Amino acid sequence: MVFTAGVLTLSDKGALGEREDTAGPLIKEALQKEGFDVVAYRILPDDYEEILVVLVDWVDRKGIDLIVTTGGTGLSPRDVTPEATKAAIEKEVPGIAEAIRMEGMKHTPYAMLTRGIAGIRRQSLIINLPGSPKAVEESLGVILPVLNHALEKIKGSPKECARN
Ligand SMILES: Nc1ncnc2c1ncn2[C@@H]1O[C@H](COP(=O)(O)OP(=O)(O)OP(=O)(O)O)[C@@H](O)[C@H]1O
Ligand SMILES: Nc1nc2c(c(=O)[nH]1)N[C@H]1C(S)=C(S)[C@@H](COP(=O)(O)O)O[C@H]1N2
């Protein structure tokens, strides 16, 4: 089954056109390579309401299966992506965010500073990645292999979990 995906870049500078978004396109390309049909991509400022509205719309109206956000997961006052995601989801999937931080720690101790989360809204999965392209590459490496199976389980597939 081909799942749909949406990529949401959260960046004040990106939204103002002050810096080219290279993180979002990186995610888009990686998801397409993984077999996803990327049907949505947007850049938003670090605005809680705007982020929440898009997350809800992309799941509830567009029925997008997977939403990957990048940016706004740090400690600065404007970083609100985790809070907006928390408001959008019904069930958290802590293991995905933990795996992202664990992988990140292999590359930089600063990886502990991403507050990103992951969770389920209806039958869709929302995952927060940090904003830098380097962080995106490092994070995608660890989560891409599980995304299709995760979505099959979310949608109630009786498929057995991998027995490695
Ligand atoms: N979407 C992006 N595309 C390319 N580089 C990015 C992107 N988001 C972040 N970066 C890089 O990662 C660094 C740290 O990200 P951070 O979210 O702190 O950016 P910022 O510039 O402080 O905030 P904002 O992106 O919201 O304006 C940035 O300085 C930038 O070099
Ligand atoms: N794998 C990985 N994770 C990472 C980083 C990184 O370089 N590699 N950068 C860290 C830094 S410096 C910050 S500030 C946090 C939050 O980044 P964000 O505010 O752009 O989301 O991500 C962290 N996670």
PDB file of N, CA, C and O and ligand atoms in Angstrom, residues 10 70-76 79 81 100-101 103-105 107-116 129-132 134-139, ligand 2:
ATOM      1  N   LEU A  10       9.002  24.259  10.006  1.00  0.00           N
ATOM      2  CA  LEU A  10       8.688  25.343  10.947  1.00  0.00           C
ATOM      3  C   LEU A  10       9.942  26.189  11.119  1.00  0.00           C
ATOM      4  O   LEU A  10      10.952  25.702  11.654  1.00  0.00           O
ATOM      5  N   THR A  70       9.766  19.609  10.600  1.00  0.00           N
ATOM      6  CA  THR A  70      11.174  19.870  10.877  1.00  0.00           C
ATOM      7  C   THR A  70      11.318  21.286  11.425  1.00  0.00           C
ATOM      8  O   THR A  70      10.756  22.235  10.881  1.00  0.00           O
ATOM      9  N   GLY A  71      12.037  21.395  12.551  1.00  0.00           N
ATOM     10  CA  GLY A  71      12.286  22.699  13.158  1.00  0.00           C
ATOM     11  C   GLY A  71      11.354  23.020  14.305  1.00  0.00           C
ATOM     12  O   GLY A  71      10.308  22.404  14.469  1.00  0.00           O
ATOM     13  N   GLY A  72      11.808  24.035  15.072  1.00  0.00           N
ATOM     14  CA  GLY A  72      10.982  24.529  16.178  1.00  0.00           C
ATOM     15  C   GLY A  72      10.864  23.582  17.346  1.00  0.00           C
ATOM     16  O   GLY A  72       9.908  23.640  18.123  1.00  0.00           O
ATOM     17  N   THR A  73      11.848  22.682  17.478  1.00  0.00           N
ATOM     18  CA  THR A  73      11.749  21.709  18.588  1.00  0.00           C
ATOM     19  C   THR A  73      12.728  22.027  19.717  1.00  0.00           C
ATOM     20  O   THR A  73      12.823  21.265  20.675  1.00  0.00           O
ATOM     21  N   GLY A  74      13.418  23.158  19.577  1.00  0.00           N
ATOM     22  CA  GLY A  74      14.487  23.472  20.532  1.00  0.00           C
ATOM     23  C   GLY A  74      14.006  24.198  21.768  1.00  0.00           C
ATOM     24  O   GLY A  74      12.820  24.139  22.131  1.00  0.00           O
ATOM     25  N   LEU A  75      14.936  24.898  22.408  1.00  0.00           N
ATOM     26  CA  LEU A  75      14.667  25.512  23.721  1.00  0.00           C
ATOM     27  C   LEU A  75      14.311  26.988  23.621  1.00  0.00           C
ATOM     28  O   LEU A  75      13.916  27.603  24.618  1.00  0.00           O
ATOM     29  N   SER A  76      14.461  27.562  22.421  1.00  0.00           N
ATOM     30  CA  SER A  76      14.221  29.008  22.364  1.00  0.00           C
ATOM     31  C   SER A  76      12.735  29.312  22.534  1.00  0.00           C
ATOM     32  O   SER A  76      11.896  28.455  22.226  1.00  0.00           O
ATOM     33  N   ASP A  79      10.253  28.280  19.928  1.00  0.00           N
ATOM     34  CA  ASP A  79      10.144  26.861  19.526  1.00  0.00           C
ATOM     35  C   ASP A  79       8.908  26.230  20.165  1.00  0.00           C
ATOM     36  O   ASP A  79       8.886  25.948  21.356  1.00  0.00           O
ATOM     37  N   THR A  81       6.888  23.676  18.252  1.00  0.00           N
ATOM     38  CA  THR A  81       6.379  22.537  17.469  1.00  0.00           C
ATOM     39  C   THR A  81       5.918  21.366  18.339  1.00  0.00           C
ATOM     40  O   THR A  81       4.825  20.816  18.104  1.00  0.00           O
ATOM     41  N   ILE A 100      15.072   9.002  17.864  1.00  0.00           N
ATOM     42  CA  ILE A 100      15.671  10.163  17.190  1.00  0.00           C
ATOM     43  C   ILE A 100      16.738  10.798  18.080  1.00  0.00           C
ATOM     44  O   ILE A 100      17.848  11.104  17.639  1.00  0.00           O
ATOM     45  N   ARG A 101      16.432  10.933  19.393  1.00  0.00           N
ATOM     46  CA  ARG A 101      17.423  11.514  20.287  1.00  0.00           C
ATOM     47  C   ARG A 101      18.605  10.574  20.474  1.00  0.00           C
ATOM     48  O   ARG A 101      19.763  11.010  20.479  1.00  0.00           O
ATOM     49  N   GLU A 103      19.830   8.358  18.417  1.00  0.00           N
ATOM     50  CA  GLU A 103      20.681   8.408  17.221  1.00  0.00           C
ATOM     51  C   GLU A 103      21.460   9.721  17.188  1.00  0.00           C
ATOM     52  O   GLU A 103      22.649   9.760  16.911  1.00  0.00           O
ATOM     53  N   GLY A 104      20.746  10.802  17.527  1.00  0.00           N
ATOM     54  CA  GLY A 104      21.394  12.114  17.493  1.00  0.00           C
ATOM     55  C   GLY A 104      22.583  12.211  18.425  1.00  0.00           C
ATOM     56  O   GLY A 104      23.608  12.809  18.100  1.00  0.00           O
ATOM     57  N   MET A 105      22.440  11.550  19.589  1.00  0.00           N
ATOM     58  CA  MET A 105      23.523  11.609  20.582  1.00  0.00           C
ATOM     59  C   MET A 105      24.804  10.958  20.080  1.00  0.00           C
ATOM     60  O   MET A 105      25.893  11.247  20.559  1.00  0.00           O
ATOM     61  N   HIS A 107      25.993  11.604  17.324  1.00  0.00           N
ATOM     62  CA  HIS A 107      26.630  12.619  16.464  1.00  0.00           C
ATOM     63  C   HIS A 107      26.963  13.896  17.222  1.00  0.00           C
ATOM     64  O   HIS A 107      27.964  14.533  16.949  1.00  0.00           O
ATOM     65  N   THR A 108      26.097  14.276  18.162  1.00  0.00           N
ATOM     66  CA  THR A 108      26.328  15.525  18.899  1.00  0.00           C
ATOM     67  C   THR A 108      25.573  15.492  20.222  1.00  0.00           C
ATOM     68  O   THR A 108      24.430  15.057  20.268  1.00  0.00           O
ATOM     69  N   PRO A 109      26.196  15.956  21.296  1.00  0.00           N
ATOM     70  CA  PRO A 109      25.492  16.012  22.580  1.00  0.00           C
ATOM     71  C   PRO A 109      24.305  16.983  22.534  1.00  0.00           C
ATOM     72  O   PRO A 109      23.361  16.869  23.303  1.00  0.00           O
ATOM     73  N   TYR A 110      24.342  17.920  21.575  1.00  0.00           N
ATOM     74  CA  TYR A 110      23.232  18.884  21.461  1.00  0.00           C
ATOM     75  C   TYR A 110      21.930  18.191  21.078  1.00  0.00           C
ATOM     76  O   TYR A 110      20.850  18.753  21.174  1.00  0.00           O
ATOM     77  N   ALA A 111      22.045  16.943  20.613  1.00  0.00           N
ATOM     78  CA  ALA A 111      20.826  16.221  20.202  1.00  0.00           C
ATOM     79  C   ALA A 111      19.847  16.064  21.363  1.00  0.00           C
ATOM     80  O   ALA A 111      18.641  15.926  21.170  1.00  0.00           O
ATOM     81  N   MET A 112      20.377  16.151  22.593  1.00  0.00           N
ATOM     82  CA  MET A 112      19.484  16.016  23.769  1.00  0.00           C
ATOM     83  C   MET A 112      18.566  17.238  23.889  1.00  0.00           C
ATOM     84  O   MET A 112      17.608  17.227  24.646  1.00  0.00           O
ATOM     85  N   LEU A 113      18.868  18.270  23.103  1.00  0.00           N
ATOM     86  CA  LEU A 113      18.102  19.527  23.211  1.00  0.00           C
ATOM     87  C   LEU A 113      16.884  19.591  22.287  1.00  0.00           C
ATOM     88  O   LEU A 113      16.162  20.583  22.274  1.00  0.00           O
ATOM     89  N   THR A 114      16.640  18.523  21.525  1.00  0.00           N
ATOM     90  CA  THR A 114      15.418  18.565  20.727  1.00  0.00           C
ATOM     91  C   THR A 114      14.273  18.000  21.550  1.00  0.00           C
ATOM     92  O   THR A 114      14.354  16.916  22.103  1.00  0.00           O
ATOM     93  N   ARG A 115      13.194  18.775  21.643  1.00  0.00           N
ATOM     94  CA  ARG A 115      12.043  18.365  22.471  1.00  0.00           C
ATOM     95  C   ARG A 115      10.983  17.688  21.606  1.00  0.00           C
ATOM     96  O   ARG A 115       9.847  17.527  22.023  1.00  0.00           O
ATOM     97  N   GLY A 116      11.374  17.317  20.414  1.00  0.00           N
ATOM     98  CA  GLY A 116      10.415  16.742  19.458  1.00  0.00           C
ATOM     99  C   GLY A 116       9.684  15.523  19.993  1.00  0.00           C
ATOM    100  O   GLY A 116      10.221  14.774  20.796  1.00  0.00           O
ATOM    101  N   LEU A 129      10.897  16.360  13.686  1.00  0.00           N
ATOM    102  CA  LEU A 129      12.353  16.279  13.538  1.00  0.00           C
ATOM    103  C   LEU A 129      12.935  17.646  13.881  1.00  0.00           C
ATOM    104  O   LEU A 129      12.255  18.671  13.735  1.00  0.00           O
ATOM    105  N   PRO A 130      14.219  17.681  14.280  1.00  0.00           N
ATOM    106  CA  PRO A 130      14.856  18.989  14.481  1.00  0.00           C
ATOM    107  C   PRO A 130      14.985  19.715  13.140  1.00  0.00           C
ATOM    108  O   PRO A 130      14.693  19.131  12.077  1.00  0.00           O
ATOM    109  N   GLY A 131      15.415  20.970  13.189  1.00  0.00           N
ATOM    110  CA  GLY A 131      15.375  21.782  11.979  1.00  0.00           C
ATOM    111  C   GLY A 131      16.567  21.691  11.058  1.00  0.00           C
ATOM    112  O   GLY A 131      16.433  21.859   9.850  1.00  0.00           O
ATOM    113  N   SER A 132      17.731  21.413  11.588  1.00  0.00           N
ATOM    114  CA  SER A 132      18.910  21.473  10.696  1.00  0.00           C
ATOM    115  C   SER A 132      18.914  20.287   9.732  1.00  0.00           C
ATOM    116  O   SER A 132      18.549  19.178  10.118  1.00  0.00           O
ATOM    117  N   LYS A 134      21.326  18.592   8.753  1.00  0.00           N
ATOM    118  CA  LYS A 134      22.213  17.529   9.310  1.00  0.00           C
ATOM    119  C   LYS A 134      21.407  16.679  10.293  1.00  0.00           C
ATOM    120  O   LYS A 134      21.404  15.450  10.248  1.00  0.00           O
ATOM    121  N   ALA A 135      20.635  17.350  11.138  1.00  0.00           N
ATOM    122  CA  ALA A 135      19.807  16.623  12.122  1.00  0.00           C
ATOM    123  C   ALA A 135      18.751  15.797  11.400  1.00  0.00           C
ATOM    124  O   ALA A 135      18.453  14.663  11.785  1.00  0.00           O
ATOM    125  N   VAL A 136      18.190  16.362  10.327  1.00  0.00           N
ATOM    126  CA  VAL A 136      17.157  15.651   9.573  1.00  0.00           C
ATOM    127  C   VAL A 136      17.724  14.373   8.980  1.00  0.00           C
ATOM    128  O   VAL A 136      17.147  13.289   9.106  1.00  0.00           O
ATOM    129  N   GLU A 137      18.897  14.479   8.370  1.00  0.00           N
ATOM    130  CA  GLU A 137      19.527  13.290   7.755  1.00  0.00           C
ATOM    131  C   GLU A 137      19.795  12.223   8.801  1.00  0.00           C
ATOM    132  O   GLU A 137      19.466  11.050   8.622  1.00  0.00           O
ATOM    133  N   GLU A 138      20.340  12.652   9.942  1.00  0.00           N
ATOM    134  CA  GLU A 138      20.688  11.694  11.001  1.00  0.00           C
ATOM    135  C   GLU A 138      19.425  11.040  11.578  1.00  0.00           C
ATOM    136  O   GLU A 138      19.389   9.860  11.864  1.00  0.00           O
ATOM    137  N   SER A 139      18.359  11.815  11.692  1.00  0.00           N
ATOM    138  CA  SER A 139      17.108  11.294  12.288  1.00  0.00           C
ATOM    139  C   SER A 139      16.383  10.369  11.319  1.00  0.00           C
ATOM    140  O   SER A 139      15.870   9.319  11.715  1.00  0.00           O
TER     141      SER A 139
HETATM  142  N1  LIG B   2      20.788  14.300  15.027  1.00  0.00           N
HETATM  143  C1  LIG B   2      20.863  15.594  15.439  1.00  0.00           C
HETATM  144  N2  LIG B   2      19.928  16.055  16.293  1.00  0.00           N
HETATM  145  C2  LIG B   2      19.974  17.336  16.706  1.00  0.00           C
HETATM  146  C3  LIG B   2      20.959  18.222  16.218  1.00  0.00           C
HETATM  147  C4  LIG B   2      21.916  17.703  15.312  1.00  0.00           C
HETATM  148  O1  LIG B   2      22.817  18.416  14.841  1.00  0.00           O
HETATM  149  N3  LIG B   2      21.838  16.395  14.946  1.00  0.00           N
HETATM  150  N4  LIG B   2      20.908  19.554  16.634  1.00  0.00           N
HETATM  151  C5  LIG B   2      20.409  19.769  17.980  1.00  0.00           C
HETATM  152  C6  LIG B   2      20.220  21.215  18.294  1.00  0.00           C
HETATM  153  S1  LIG B   2      21.635  22.196  18.217  1.00  0.00           S
HETATM  154  C7  LIG B   2      19.014  21.752  18.629  1.00  0.00           C
HETATM  155  S2  LIG B   2      18.880  23.395  19.080  1.00  0.00           S
HETATM  156  C8  LIG B   2      17.797  20.900  18.666  1.00  0.00           C
HETATM  157  C9  LIG B   2      16.510  21.604  18.263  1.00  0.00           C
HETATM  158  O2  LIG B   2      16.595  22.064  16.923  1.00  0.00           O
HETATM  159  P1  LIG B   2      15.350  22.840  16.239  1.00  0.00           P
HETATM  160  O3  LIG B   2      14.988  23.978  17.178  1.00  0.00           O
HETATM  161  O4  LIG B   2      15.892  23.293  14.909  1.00  0.00           O
HETATM  162  O5  LIG B   2      14.208  21.890  16.120  1.00  0.00           O
HETATM  163  O6  LIG B   2      17.995  19.789  17.771  1.00  0.00           O
HETATM  164  C10 LIG B   2      19.092  19.042  18.224  1.00  0.00           C
HETATM  165  N5  LIG B   2      19.050  17.750  17.578  1.00  0.00           N
END
